[in-house]
mmCIF file of C-alpha atoms in Angstrom:
data_model
loop_
_atom_site.group_PDB
_atom_site.id
_atom_site.type_symbol
_atom_site.label_atom_id
_atom_site.label_comp_id
_atom_site.label_asym_id
_atom_site.label_seq_id
_atom_site.Cartn_x
_atom_site.Cartn_y
_atom_site.Cartn_z
ATOM 1 C CA MET A 1 94.944 89.220 67.585
ATOM 2 C CA LEU A 2 91.874 87.215 65.687
ATOM 3 C CA TYR A 3 89.928 89.953 65.927
ATOM 4 C CA HIS A 4 92.779 92.432 64.164
ATOM 5 C CA LEU A 5 93.409 90.006 61.465
ATOM 6 C CA CYS A 6 90.056 89.880 61.153
ATOM 7 C CA ASP A 7 90.147 93.993 61.057
ATOM 8 C CA TYR A 8 93.075 93.550 57.727
ATOM 9 C CA TRP A 9 90.747 91.347 56.693
ATOM 10 C CA TYR A 10 87.384 94.013 56.722
ATOM 11 C CA ASP A 11 89.283 96.629 54.684
ATOM 12 C CA HIS A 12 89.723 94.008 51.309
ATOM 13 C CA PRO A 13 86.359 92.866 49.527
ATOM 14 C CA GLY A 14 84.504 90.098 50.645
ATOM 15 C CA GLY A 15 85.572 90.352 54.106
ATOM 16 C CA PRO A 16 84.085 89.107 57.247
ATOM 17 C CA TYR A 17 81.639 91.135 59.124
ATOM 18 C CA ALA A 18 80.929 89.140 62.414
ATOM 19 C CA TYR A 19 83.322 89.688 64.053
ATOM 20 C CA LYS A 20 82.146 93.647 64.083
ATOM 21 C CA ASP A 21 79.708 91.945 66.509
ATOM 22 C CA ALA A 22 80.601 91.842 70.313
ATOM 23 C CA LEU A 23 77.514 89.366 71.049
ATOM 24 C CA PHE A 24 79.247 87.087 68.387
ATOM 25 C CA ARG A 25 82.289 87.012 70.201
ATOM 26 C CA GLY A 26 80.989 87.300 73.333
ATOM 27 C CA THR A 27 79.924 83.832 72.423
ATOM 28 C CA SER A 28 82.680 82.451 70.047
ATOM 29 C CA ALA A 29 84.686 82.773 73.630
ATOM 30 C CA ILE A 30 82.340 80.384 75.811
ATOM 31 C CA LEU A 31 83.031 77.699 73.314
ATOM 32 C CA LEU A 32 86.799 78.533 72.973
ATOM 33 C CA GLY A 33 87.460 78.383 76.676
ATOM 34 C CA PHE A 34 85.577 76.007 77.429
ATOM 35 C CA ALA A 35 87.627 73.838 75.044
ATOM 36 C CA VAL A 36 90.795 75.625 76.353
ATOM 37 C CA VAL A 37 90.598 74.446 79.588
ATOM 38 C CA TRP A 38 88.587 70.757 78.624
ATOM 39 C CA LEU A 39 91.829 70.006 76.283
ATOM 40 C CA LEU A 40 94.530 71.938 78.956
ATOM 41 C CA GLY A 41 92.754 69.396 81.510
ATOM 42 C CA PRO A 42 93.443 66.509 81.736
ATOM 43 C CA ARG A 43 98.216 67.547 81.460
ATOM 44 C CA VAL A 44 97.774 70.295 84.255
ATOM 45 C CA ILE A 45 95.530 68.613 86.625
ATOM 46 C CA ARG A 46 98.946 65.397 85.686
ATOM 47 C CA GLU A 47 101.449 68.411 86.837
ATOM 48 C CA LEU A 48 99.371 69.366 89.699
ATOM 49 C CA ARG A 49 99.281 65.783 90.852
ATOM 50 C CA ARG A 50 103.483 65.129 89.878
ATOM 51 C CA ARG A 51 104.143 68.015 92.191
ATOM 52 C CA LYS A 52 101.820 67.310 95.685
ATOM 53 C CA ILE A 53 99.885 70.596 95.724
ATOM 54 C CA GLY A 54 97.126 68.630 96.534
ATOM 55 C CA ASP A 55 94.538 70.851 99.542
ATOM 56 C CA ARG A 56 93.753 69.560 102.975
ATOM 57 C CA PRO A 57 90.802 70.838 103.827
ATOM 58 C CA GLU A 58 90.690 71.869 107.521
ATOM 59 C CA PHE A 59 88.151 73.659 109.614
ATOM 60 C CA ASP A 60 86.843 75.049 112.662
ATOM 61 C CA HIS A 61 84.488 71.997 112.756
ATOM 62 C CA LYS A 62 85.534 68.479 113.884
ATOM 63 C CA ALA A 63 82.150 67.179 111.940
ATOM 64 C CA LEU A 64 83.102 68.771 108.638
ATOM 65 C CA ASN A 65 86.568 68.180 108.443
ATOM 66 C CA ASP A 66 85.552 63.755 108.716
ATOM 67 C CA THR A 67 82.628 64.234 105.600
ATOM 68 C CA THR A 68 85.457 66.811 103.928
ATOM 69 C CA ARG A 69 88.890 64.138 104.639
ATOM 70 C CA ASP A 70 87.381 62.451 101.080
ATOM 71 C CA LYS A 71 88.925 65.559 99.632
ATOM 72 C CA LYS A 72 92.619 65.183 100.861
ATOM 73 C CA ASN A 73 95.459 65.312 98.275
ATOM 74 C CA THR A 74 92.984 66.548 95.315
ATOM 75 C CA PRO A 75 94.642 68.891 93.194
ATOM 76 C CA THR A 76 94.242 72.857 94.069
ATOM 77 C CA MET A 77 95.914 76.029 91.792
ATOM 78 C CA GLY A 78 93.588 74.731 89.317
ATOM 79 C CA GLY A 79 92.218 78.534 89.478
ATOM 80 C CA LEU A 80 94.810 78.210 86.719
ATOM 81 C CA LEU A 81 93.432 76.822 84.299
ATOM 82 C CA VAL A 82 90.322 79.224 83.931
ATOM 83 C CA ILE A 83 92.994 82.035 83.700
ATOM 84 C CA THR A 84 94.554 81.121 81.061
ATOM 85 C CA ALA A 85 91.255 79.939 78.972
ATOM 86 C CA VAL A 86 90.486 84.084 79.592
ATOM 87 C CA PHE A 87 93.187 85.179 78.939
ATOM 88 C CA VAL A 88 93.985 82.989 75.292
ATOM 89 C CA CYS A 89 90.491 83.999 74.914
ATOM 90 C CA VAL A 90 90.297 87.983 75.256
ATOM 91 C CA MET A 91 94.079 88.030 73.575
ATOM 92 C CA LEU A 92 92.526 86.210 69.734
ATOM 93 C CA LEU A 93 89.214 87.290 70.230
ATOM 94 C CA ALA A 94 88.264 91.217 72.002
ATOM 95 C CA ASP A 95 89.615 94.643 70.773
ATOM 96 C CA LEU A 96 93.073 94.919 72.289
ATOM 97 C CA ARG A 97 93.389 98.683 72.099
ATOM 98 C CA ASN A 98 89.717 98.620 73.912
ATOM 99 C CA TYR A 99 91.295 100.702 77.650
ATOM 100 C CA TYR A 100 88.425 98.429 79.229
ATOM 101 C CA VAL A 101 89.200 95.372 78.257
ATOM 102 C CA LEU A 102 93.205 95.849 78.482
ATOM 103 C CA MET A 103 92.312 97.532 82.995
ATOM 104 C CA GLY A 104 90.451 94.114 83.227
ATOM 105 C CA LEU A 105 93.919 92.070 82.269
ATOM 106 C CA PHE A 106 95.346 94.358 84.647
ATOM 107 C CA CYS A 107 92.490 93.447 86.945
ATOM 108 C CA MET A 108 93.506 89.455 86.016
ATOM 109 C CA VAL A 109 97.071 89.501 86.446
ATOM 110 C CA TRP A 110 96.466 91.368 89.929
ATOM 111 C CA LEU A 111 94.394 88.945 92.159
ATOM 112 C CA THR A 112 96.224 85.965 90.080
ATOM 113 C CA VAL A 113 98.789 87.030 91.945
ATOM 114 C CA LEU A 114 97.464 87.556 95.210
ATOM 115 C CA GLY A 115 95.738 84.316 95.246
ATOM 116 C CA GLY A 116 98.233 82.184 94.074
ATOM 117 C CA ILE A 117 100.733 83.752 96.309
ATOM 118 C CA ASP A 118 98.091 83.465 99.170
ATOM 119 C CA ASP A 119 97.841 78.912 97.947
ATOM 120 C CA TRP A 120 101.355 78.511 97.754
ATOM 121 C CA LEU A 121 101.085 79.213 101.382
ATOM 122 C CA LYS A 122 97.978 76.544 102.434
ATOM 123 C CA LEU A 123 100.861 73.627 100.522
ATOM 124 C CA THR A 124 103.722 75.451 101.773
ATOM 125 C CA ALA A 125 102.804 74.857 105.973
ATOM 126 C CA GLY A 126 104.808 74.984 108.030
ATOM 127 C CA THR A 127 106.543 78.565 106.684
ATOM 128 C CA ARG A 128 104.202 80.622 108.386
ATOM 129 C CA SER A 129 104.790 79.446 111.679
ATOM 130 C CA GLY A 130 102.446 76.186 111.217
ATOM 131 C CA SER A 131 98.866 77.790 110.014
ATOM 132 C CA ARG A 132 96.586 76.998 106.882
ATOM 133 C CA ASP A 133 95.146 80.092 106.839
ATOM 134 C CA GLY A 134 97.431 81.073 103.348
ATOM 135 C CA LEU A 135 98.146 85.522 103.818
ATOM 136 C CA LYS A 136 96.603 87.169 106.053
ATOM 137 C CA MET A 137 92.452 88.518 105.723
ATOM 138 C CA TYR A 138 94.177 92.337 106.234
ATOM 139 C CA GLU A 139 96.672 91.159 103.776
ATOM 140 C CA LYS A 140 94.334 89.996 100.697
ATOM 141 C CA LEU A 141 92.322 93.471 102.114
ATOM 142 C CA LEU A 142 95.144 95.668 101.650
ATOM 143 C CA PHE A 143 96.313 94.697 98.035
ATOM 144 C CA GLN A 144 92.614 93.983 97.352
ATOM 145 C CA ILE A 145 91.460 97.209 98.230
ATOM 146 C CA GLY A 146 94.936 99.051 96.295
ATOM 147 C CA LEU A 147 93.689 97.659 93.433
ATOM 148 C CA GLY A 148 90.021 98.999 93.977
ATOM 149 C CA VAL A 149 91.377 102.427 94.009
ATOM 150 C CA LEU A 150 93.852 102.408 91.211
ATOM 151 C CA LEU A 151 90.830 100.787 89.177
ATOM 152 C CA GLY A 152 88.590 103.464 90.613
ATOM 153 C CA ILE A 153 90.762 106.490 89.467
ATOM 154 C CA PHE A 154 91.905 104.572 86.132
ATOM 155 C CA ILE A 155 88.268 104.804 85.239
ATOM 156 C CA TYR A 156 86.818 107.749 86.538
ATOM 157 C CA ARG A 157 89.495 109.212 84.753
ATOM 158 C CA TYR A 158 88.841 107.896 81.482
ATOM 159 C CA GLY A 159 85.016 108.636 81.628
ATOM 160 C CA GLN A 160 86.331 111.838 82.280
ATOM 161 C CA GLN A 161 87.425 111.563 78.374
ATOM 162 C CA ASN A 162 85.037 109.451 77.140
ATOM 163 C CA VAL A 163 82.222 110.878 77.106
ATOM 164 C CA VAL A 164 79.439 111.179 74.804
ATOM 165 C CA THR A 165 76.840 113.982 73.309
ATOM 166 C CA LEU A 166 73.682 113.188 73.460
ATOM 167 C CA LYS A 167 70.841 116.140 71.389
ATOM 168 C CA GLY A 168 73.374 118.718 71.952
ATOM 169 C CA SER A 169 74.206 117.916 75.664
ATOM 170 C CA VAL A 170 77.355 115.895 77.347
ATOM 171 C CA VAL A 171 76.098 112.421 79.633
ATOM 172 C CA GLU A 172 78.599 112.309 81.842
ATOM 173 C CA ALA A 173 77.064 108.448 82.144
ATOM 174 C CA TYR A 174 80.173 107.294 83.493
ATOM 175 C CA ARG A 175 79.468 108.744 86.797
ATOM 176 C CA ILE A 176 75.622 107.144 87.091
ATOM 177 C CA LEU A 177 74.795 104.441 89.195
ATOM 178 C CA ASN A 178 72.542 102.250 87.850
ATOM 179 C CA VAL A 179 69.116 101.628 90.381
ATOM 180 C CA PRO A 180 67.456 98.531 89.502
ATOM 181 C CA PHE A 181 63.866 99.233 89.192
ATOM 182 C CA TYR A 182 64.241 102.680 88.449
ATOM 183 C CA LYS A 183 64.681 105.191 85.170
ATOM 184 C CA SER A 184 67.106 107.663 86.612
ATOM 185 C CA GLY A 185 70.436 106.944 88.269
ATOM 186 C CA ILE A 186 72.922 108.440 90.916
ATOM 187 C CA VAL A 187 75.415 110.436 90.709
ATOM 188 C CA LEU A 188 78.727 110.115 92.284
ATOM 189 C CA GLY A 189 81.615 112.320 92.778
ATOM 190 C CA ILE A 190 85.289 110.773 92.531
ATOM 191 C CA PRO A 191 85.227 109.880 96.303
ATOM 192 C CA ALA A 192 81.930 108.562 96.525
ATOM 193 C CA PHE A 193 83.154 106.435 92.966
ATOM 194 C CA LEU A 194 86.396 105.206 94.322
ATOM 195 C CA ILE A 195 84.478 104.017 97.676
ATOM 196 C CA VAL A 196 81.848 102.496 95.333
ATOM 197 C CA THR A 197 84.871 100.675 93.168
ATOM 198 C CA VAL A 198 86.433 99.599 96.086
ATOM 199 C CA LEU A 199 83.598 97.759 98.315
ATOM 200 C CA VAL A 200 82.559 96.277 94.776
ATOM 201 C CA THR A 201 86.236 95.124 93.442
ATOM 202 C CA ALA A 202 87.114 93.362 97.451
ATOM 203 C CA GLY A 203 83.992 93.207 98.675
ATOM 204 C CA THR A 204 82.970 90.398 94.795
ATOM 205 C CA SER A 205 86.273 88.982 94.886
ATOM 206 C CA ASN A 206 86.126 87.490 98.548
ATOM 207 C CA ALA A 207 82.061 87.009 98.182
ATOM 208 C CA VAL A 208 83.626 84.035 95.141
ATOM 209 C CA ASN A 209 86.020 82.990 97.858
ATOM 210 C CA LEU A 210 83.793 81.991 100.679
ATOM 211 C CA THR A 211 81.584 80.451 97.727
ATOM 212 C CA ASP A 212 83.725 78.473 96.498
ATOM 213 C CA GLY A 213 83.550 75.470 98.705
ATOM 214 C CA MET A 214 81.724 72.539 97.294
ATOM 215 C CA ASP A 215 83.015 70.569 93.952
ATOM 216 C CA GLY A 216 81.487 73.542 90.999
ATOM 217 C CA LEU A 217 79.941 75.775 93.379
ATOM 218 C CA ALA A 218 81.773 78.553 92.816
ATOM 219 C CA ALA A 219 82.164 77.889 88.735
ATOM 220 C CA GLY A 220 78.586 76.977 88.661
ATOM 221 C CA CYS A 221 77.528 80.153 89.882
ATOM 222 C CA MET A 222 80.040 81.995 87.769
ATOM 223 C CA ALA A 223 78.674 80.866 84.629
ATOM 224 C CA LEU A 224 75.809 82.339 85.350
ATOM 225 C CA CYS A 225 76.690 85.681 86.782
ATOM 226 C CA SER A 226 79.220 85.473 83.724
ATOM 227 C CA PHE A 227 76.119 85.130 80.720
ATOM 228 C CA VAL A 228 74.070 88.188 82.788
ATOM 229 C CA PHE A 229 77.288 90.282 82.492
ATOM 230 C CA MET A 230 77.537 89.242 79.041
ATOM 231 C CA LEU A 231 74.310 90.255 77.627
ATOM 232 C CA LEU A 232 74.356 93.947 80.171
ATOM 233 C CA SER A 233 77.714 94.249 78.609
ATOM 234 C CA PHE A 234 76.872 94.103 75.097
ATOM 235 C CA LEU A 235 73.369 96.408 76.038
ATOM 236 C CA GLY A 236 75.162 99.350 77.980
ATOM 237 C CA GLY A 237 77.751 99.938 75.407
ATOM 238 C CA ASP A 238 75.655 99.826 72.201
ATOM 239 C CA PRO A 239 73.935 103.803 72.029
ATOM 240 C CA GLU A 240 70.748 102.721 71.050
ATOM 241 C CA ARG A 241 70.297 99.152 72.844
ATOM 242 C CA ALA A 242 70.529 101.376 76.056
ATOM 243 C CA ARG A 243 68.833 104.589 76.070
ATOM 244 C CA SER A 244 66.182 102.248 74.778
ATOM 245 C CA LEU A 245 66.386 100.398 77.781
ATOM 246 C CA LEU A 246 66.977 103.333 79.931
ATOM 247 C CA PHE A 247 70.309 102.132 80.743
ATOM 248 C CA PRO A 248 73.665 104.861 81.097
ATOM 249 C CA HIS A 249 75.149 104.227 78.013
ATOM 250 C CA ILE A 250 79.895 103.717 78.637
ATOM 251 C CA PRO A 251 81.243 104.512 75.295
ATOM 252 C CA ASP A 252 83.519 101.268 74.498
ATOM 253 C CA THR A 253 82.107 99.429 77.041
ATOM 254 C CA ALA A 254 80.829 96.285 74.817
ATOM 255 C CA GLU A 255 83.633 94.808 74.108
ATOM 256 C CA LEU A 256 83.672 93.602 78.242
ATOM 257 C CA SER A 257 81.419 90.622 76.998
ATOM 258 C CA VAL A 258 84.450 88.845 74.959
ATOM 259 C CA LEU A 259 85.658 88.865 78.944
ATOM 260 C CA CYS A 260 82.463 87.730 80.294
ATOM 261 C CA GLY A 261 82.252 85.228 78.030
ATOM 262 C CA ALA A 262 85.438 83.815 78.328
ATOM 263 C CA MET A 263 84.526 83.474 82.160
ATOM 264 C CA MET A 264 81.440 81.747 81.289
ATOM 265 C CA GLY A 265 83.846 79.426 79.016
ATOM 266 C CA ALA A 266 85.964 78.913 81.017
ATOM 267 C CA CYS A 267 83.597 77.900 83.564
ATOM 268 C CA LEU A 268 82.246 75.347 82.071
ATOM 269 C CA GLY A 269 85.209 74.150 81.140
ATOM 270 C CA PHE A 270 86.297 74.163 84.467
ATOM 271 C CA LEU A 271 82.569 72.251 85.783
ATOM 272 C CA TRP A 272 84.027 68.868 83.690
ATOM 273 C CA TYR A 273 87.329 68.014 85.527
ATOM 274 C CA ASN A 274 85.507 70.007 89.115
ATOM 275 C CA CYS A 275 82.425 68.145 89.024
ATOM 276 C CA HIS A 276 81.774 65.927 92.639
ATOM 277 C CA PRO A 277 83.894 63.694 92.754
ATOM 278 C CA ALA A 278 86.373 66.986 92.043
ATOM 279 C CA GLN A 279 90.099 66.176 90.062
ATOM 280 C CA VAL A 280 91.148 69.391 90.789
ATOM 281 C CA PHE A 281 90.116 72.977 92.772
ATOM 282 C CA MET A 282 89.983 76.315 92.012
ATOM 283 C CA GLY A 283 91.827 76.997 94.462
ATOM 284 C CA ASP A 284 92.118 81.513 95.392
ATOM 285 C CA THR A 285 94.819 81.221 92.430
ATOM 286 C CA GLY A 286 91.093 81.368 90.039
ATOM 287 C CA SER A 287 88.556 82.149 92.196
ATOM 288 C CA LEU A 288 89.778 85.793 93.442
ATOM 289 C CA PRO A 289 90.232 87.075 90.001
ATOM 290 C CA LEU A 290 86.786 85.834 89.074
ATOM 291 C CA GLY A 291 84.904 87.614 91.349
ATOM 292 C CA GLY A 292 86.891 90.798 91.581
ATOM 293 C CA LEU A 293 86.637 90.654 87.135
ATOM 294 C CA ILE A 294 82.570 90.305 87.757
ATOM 295 C CA GLY A 295 82.879 93.374 89.619
ATOM 296 C CA TYR A 296 84.845 95.391 87.784
ATOM 297 C CA VAL A 297 82.777 94.514 84.537
ATOM 298 C CA ALA A 298 80.314 95.841 86.945
ATOM 299 C CA ILE A 299 81.803 99.408 88.046
ATOM 300 C CA CYS A 300 82.578 99.941 84.330
ATOM 301 C CA THR A 301 79.129 98.814 82.784
ATOM 302 C CA ARG A 302 77.875 100.979 86.023
ATOM 303 C CA GLN A 303 75.500 98.082 87.464
ATOM 304 C CA GLU A 304 76.836 97.711 90.834
ATOM 305 C CA LEU A 305 73.851 97.582 92.533
ATOM 306 C CA MET A 306 72.666 94.695 89.625
ATOM 307 C CA LEU A 307 75.676 92.688 90.636
ATOM 308 C CA LEU A 308 73.635 92.393 94.169
ATOM 309 C CA ILE A 309 70.599 90.956 91.924
ATOM 310 C CA VAL A 310 72.706 89.238 89.730
ATOM 311 C CA GLY A 311 75.023 87.618 92.213
ATOM 312 C CA GLY A 312 72.824 87.113 94.796
ATOM 313 C CA VAL A 313 73.970 83.100 95.982
ATOM 314 C CA PHE A 314 77.688 85.319 96.212
ATOM 315 C CA VAL A 315 76.132 88.110 98.626
ATOM 316 C CA ILE A 316 74.134 85.006 100.686
ATOM 317 C CA GLU A 317 77.094 83.085 101.102
ATOM 318 C CA ALA A 318 79.000 86.600 102.752
ATOM 319 C CA VAL A 319 76.367 87.650 105.300
ATOM 320 C CA SER A 320 76.135 83.916 106.296
ATOM 321 C CA VAL A 321 80.155 84.469 107.113
ATOM 322 C CA ILE A 322 79.598 88.626 108.676
ATOM 323 C CA LEU A 323 76.680 86.890 110.471
ATOM 324 C CA GLN A 324 78.550 83.877 111.874
ATOM 325 C CA VAL A 325 81.638 85.602 112.522
ATOM 326 C CA GLY A 326 79.928 88.910 113.889
ATOM 327 C CA TYR A 327 76.912 87.042 116.594
ATOM 328 C CA PHE A 328 80.059 85.199 117.965
ATOM 329 C CA LYS A 329 81.915 87.503 119.136
ATOM 330 C CA LEU A 330 78.928 89.771 120.221
ATOM 331 C CA SER A 331 77.252 86.532 121.528
ATOM 332 C CA GLY A 332 80.838 84.796 123.146
ATOM 333 C CA GLY A 333 80.784 81.738 121.591
ATOM 334 C CA ARG A 334 77.096 81.585 120.673
ATOM 335 C CA ARG A 335 76.758 80.697 116.528
ATOM 336 C CA VAL A 336 73.902 81.556 113.893
ATOM 337 C CA PHE A 337 74.559 78.757 111.486
ATOM 338 C CA ARG A 338 76.386 75.638 112.138
ATOM 339 C CA VAL A 339 78.813 76.972 110.015
ATOM 340 C CA ALA A 340 79.621 78.891 108.196
ATOM 341 C CA PRO A 341 80.087 79.521 104.618
ATOM 342 C CA ILE A 342 76.041 78.695 104.635
ATOM 343 C CA HIS A 343 76.159 76.215 102.188
ATOM 344 C CA HIS A 344 78.072 73.802 104.473
ATOM 345 C CA HIS A 345 75.733 74.291 107.207
ATOM 346 C CA PHE A 346 72.750 72.452 104.898
ATOM 347 C CA HIS A 347 75.499 70.279 104.090
ATOM 348 C CA LEU A 348 75.858 69.519 107.853
ATOM 349 C CA ALA A 349 72.012 69.696 108.413
ATOM 350 C CA GLY A 350 71.929 66.482 105.517
ATOM 351 C CA TRP A 351 72.159 67.814 102.548
ATOM 352 C CA THR A 352 74.118 65.341 100.048
ATOM 353 C CA GLU A 353 77.092 67.863 98.548
ATOM 354 C CA THR A 354 75.415 67.204 95.062
ATOM 355 C CA GLN A 355 71.936 68.213 96.552
ATOM 356 C CA THR A 356 73.374 71.756 98.417
ATOM 357 C CA VAL A 357 75.762 72.404 95.023
ATOM 358 C CA THR A 358 72.286 72.229 92.958
ATOM 359 C CA ARG A 359 70.203 73.446 94.788
ATOM 360 C CA PHE A 360 72.854 76.706 94.858
ATOM 361 C CA TRP A 361 72.574 75.788 90.667
ATOM 362 C CA LEU A 362 69.273 76.598 90.566
ATOM 363 C CA LEU A 363 69.286 79.705 93.164
ATOM 364 C CA ALA A 364 71.952 81.583 91.052
ATOM 365 C CA ALA A 365 69.571 80.657 88.212
ATOM 366 C CA ILE A 366 66.571 82.263 89.826
ATOM 367 C CA PHE A 367 68.601 85.295 90.514
ATOM 368 C CA ALA A 368 70.260 85.856 87.014
ATOM 369 C CA GLY A 369 66.423 85.684 86.079
ATOM 370 C CA ILE A 370 65.369 88.332 88.167
ATOM 371 C CA ALA A 371 68.337 90.415 86.897
ATOM 372 C CA LEU A 372 67.425 90.067 83.310
ATOM 373 C CA ALA A 373 63.188 90.336 84.424
ATOM 374 C CA THR A 374 64.702 93.852 85.669
ATOM 375 C CA VAL A 375 66.431 95.146 82.181
ATOM 376 C CA LYS A 376 62.496 95.977 81.347
ATOM 377 C CA LEU A 377 60.744 97.016 85.041
ATOM 378 C CA ARG A 378 61.634 99.907 84.922
#
């Protein structure tokens, strides 16, 4: 709303100009997102406690259950704080006429509802034959795949109507899959585009969800990942900067800097209450939409492969689970790690929770630095 108010002032003498810059508004969203979560946090946490929306961590590992028993009854579904902050920032600071912003909000609402249902089923154990697993994996995947297909179709069709002309020739950058370290990308048709969109949306959403297993781990890693994509969105959305960096220029995607800035600020604000010992947990209500949103931004900016570098910690967490489950089934009960996801493996190996989280944050920062370095290594 502030964007459109400034847009009105802009037509009058002495009107503000800074709001036109998406990176300025993205940076402002970091501060506003932090402030919203920080201010609302105590009230929301009290309300969650009053309603007895508390977590009861249960794992298929006795030692891990013993290690985490002190977390019992810590309020969960704190992701509502994060999503509220992102929504407020986008509504106030983003151009609400921008197609990519509107689709981002659609993606966020879809996955927030999905995560909220999953959390609620976990909290009301007994409604599904006593299971605390929430939604079954195939049920989650069904809705994540459905979202990926819808996003893929609408993003692709909008891209067809939003192509740019460069030196007399039409540039269909919306179809180019940017490849790190290479000057040219891979041109995708609609079937390949849909497959990539589904894989990125569902994969990133679930990877962040798996990472959300220790105090502050997912929020800290997401803050760093969001910062990198705030810069990538701005660079790819600006025709001159995109051309100089050999990025595919996708018109209107610079506005996604505001969305990424809002995610970063909200995650930093959430860390205020989620750092060890956590006063509130994010839950699937926060981790699923955050993962889906960062995947969505990567798709819109054609930086899906860059996401594998930026979100290196999320990739490691997801791969550790895949390896553990696959090897367990193939070997008849043997394990690669003590327990998966891999952060719990290191915790049981003797690292304290704070050491584990801090070291994973350092890894996330290193991956973010590598990703930014690749911008010039082409």
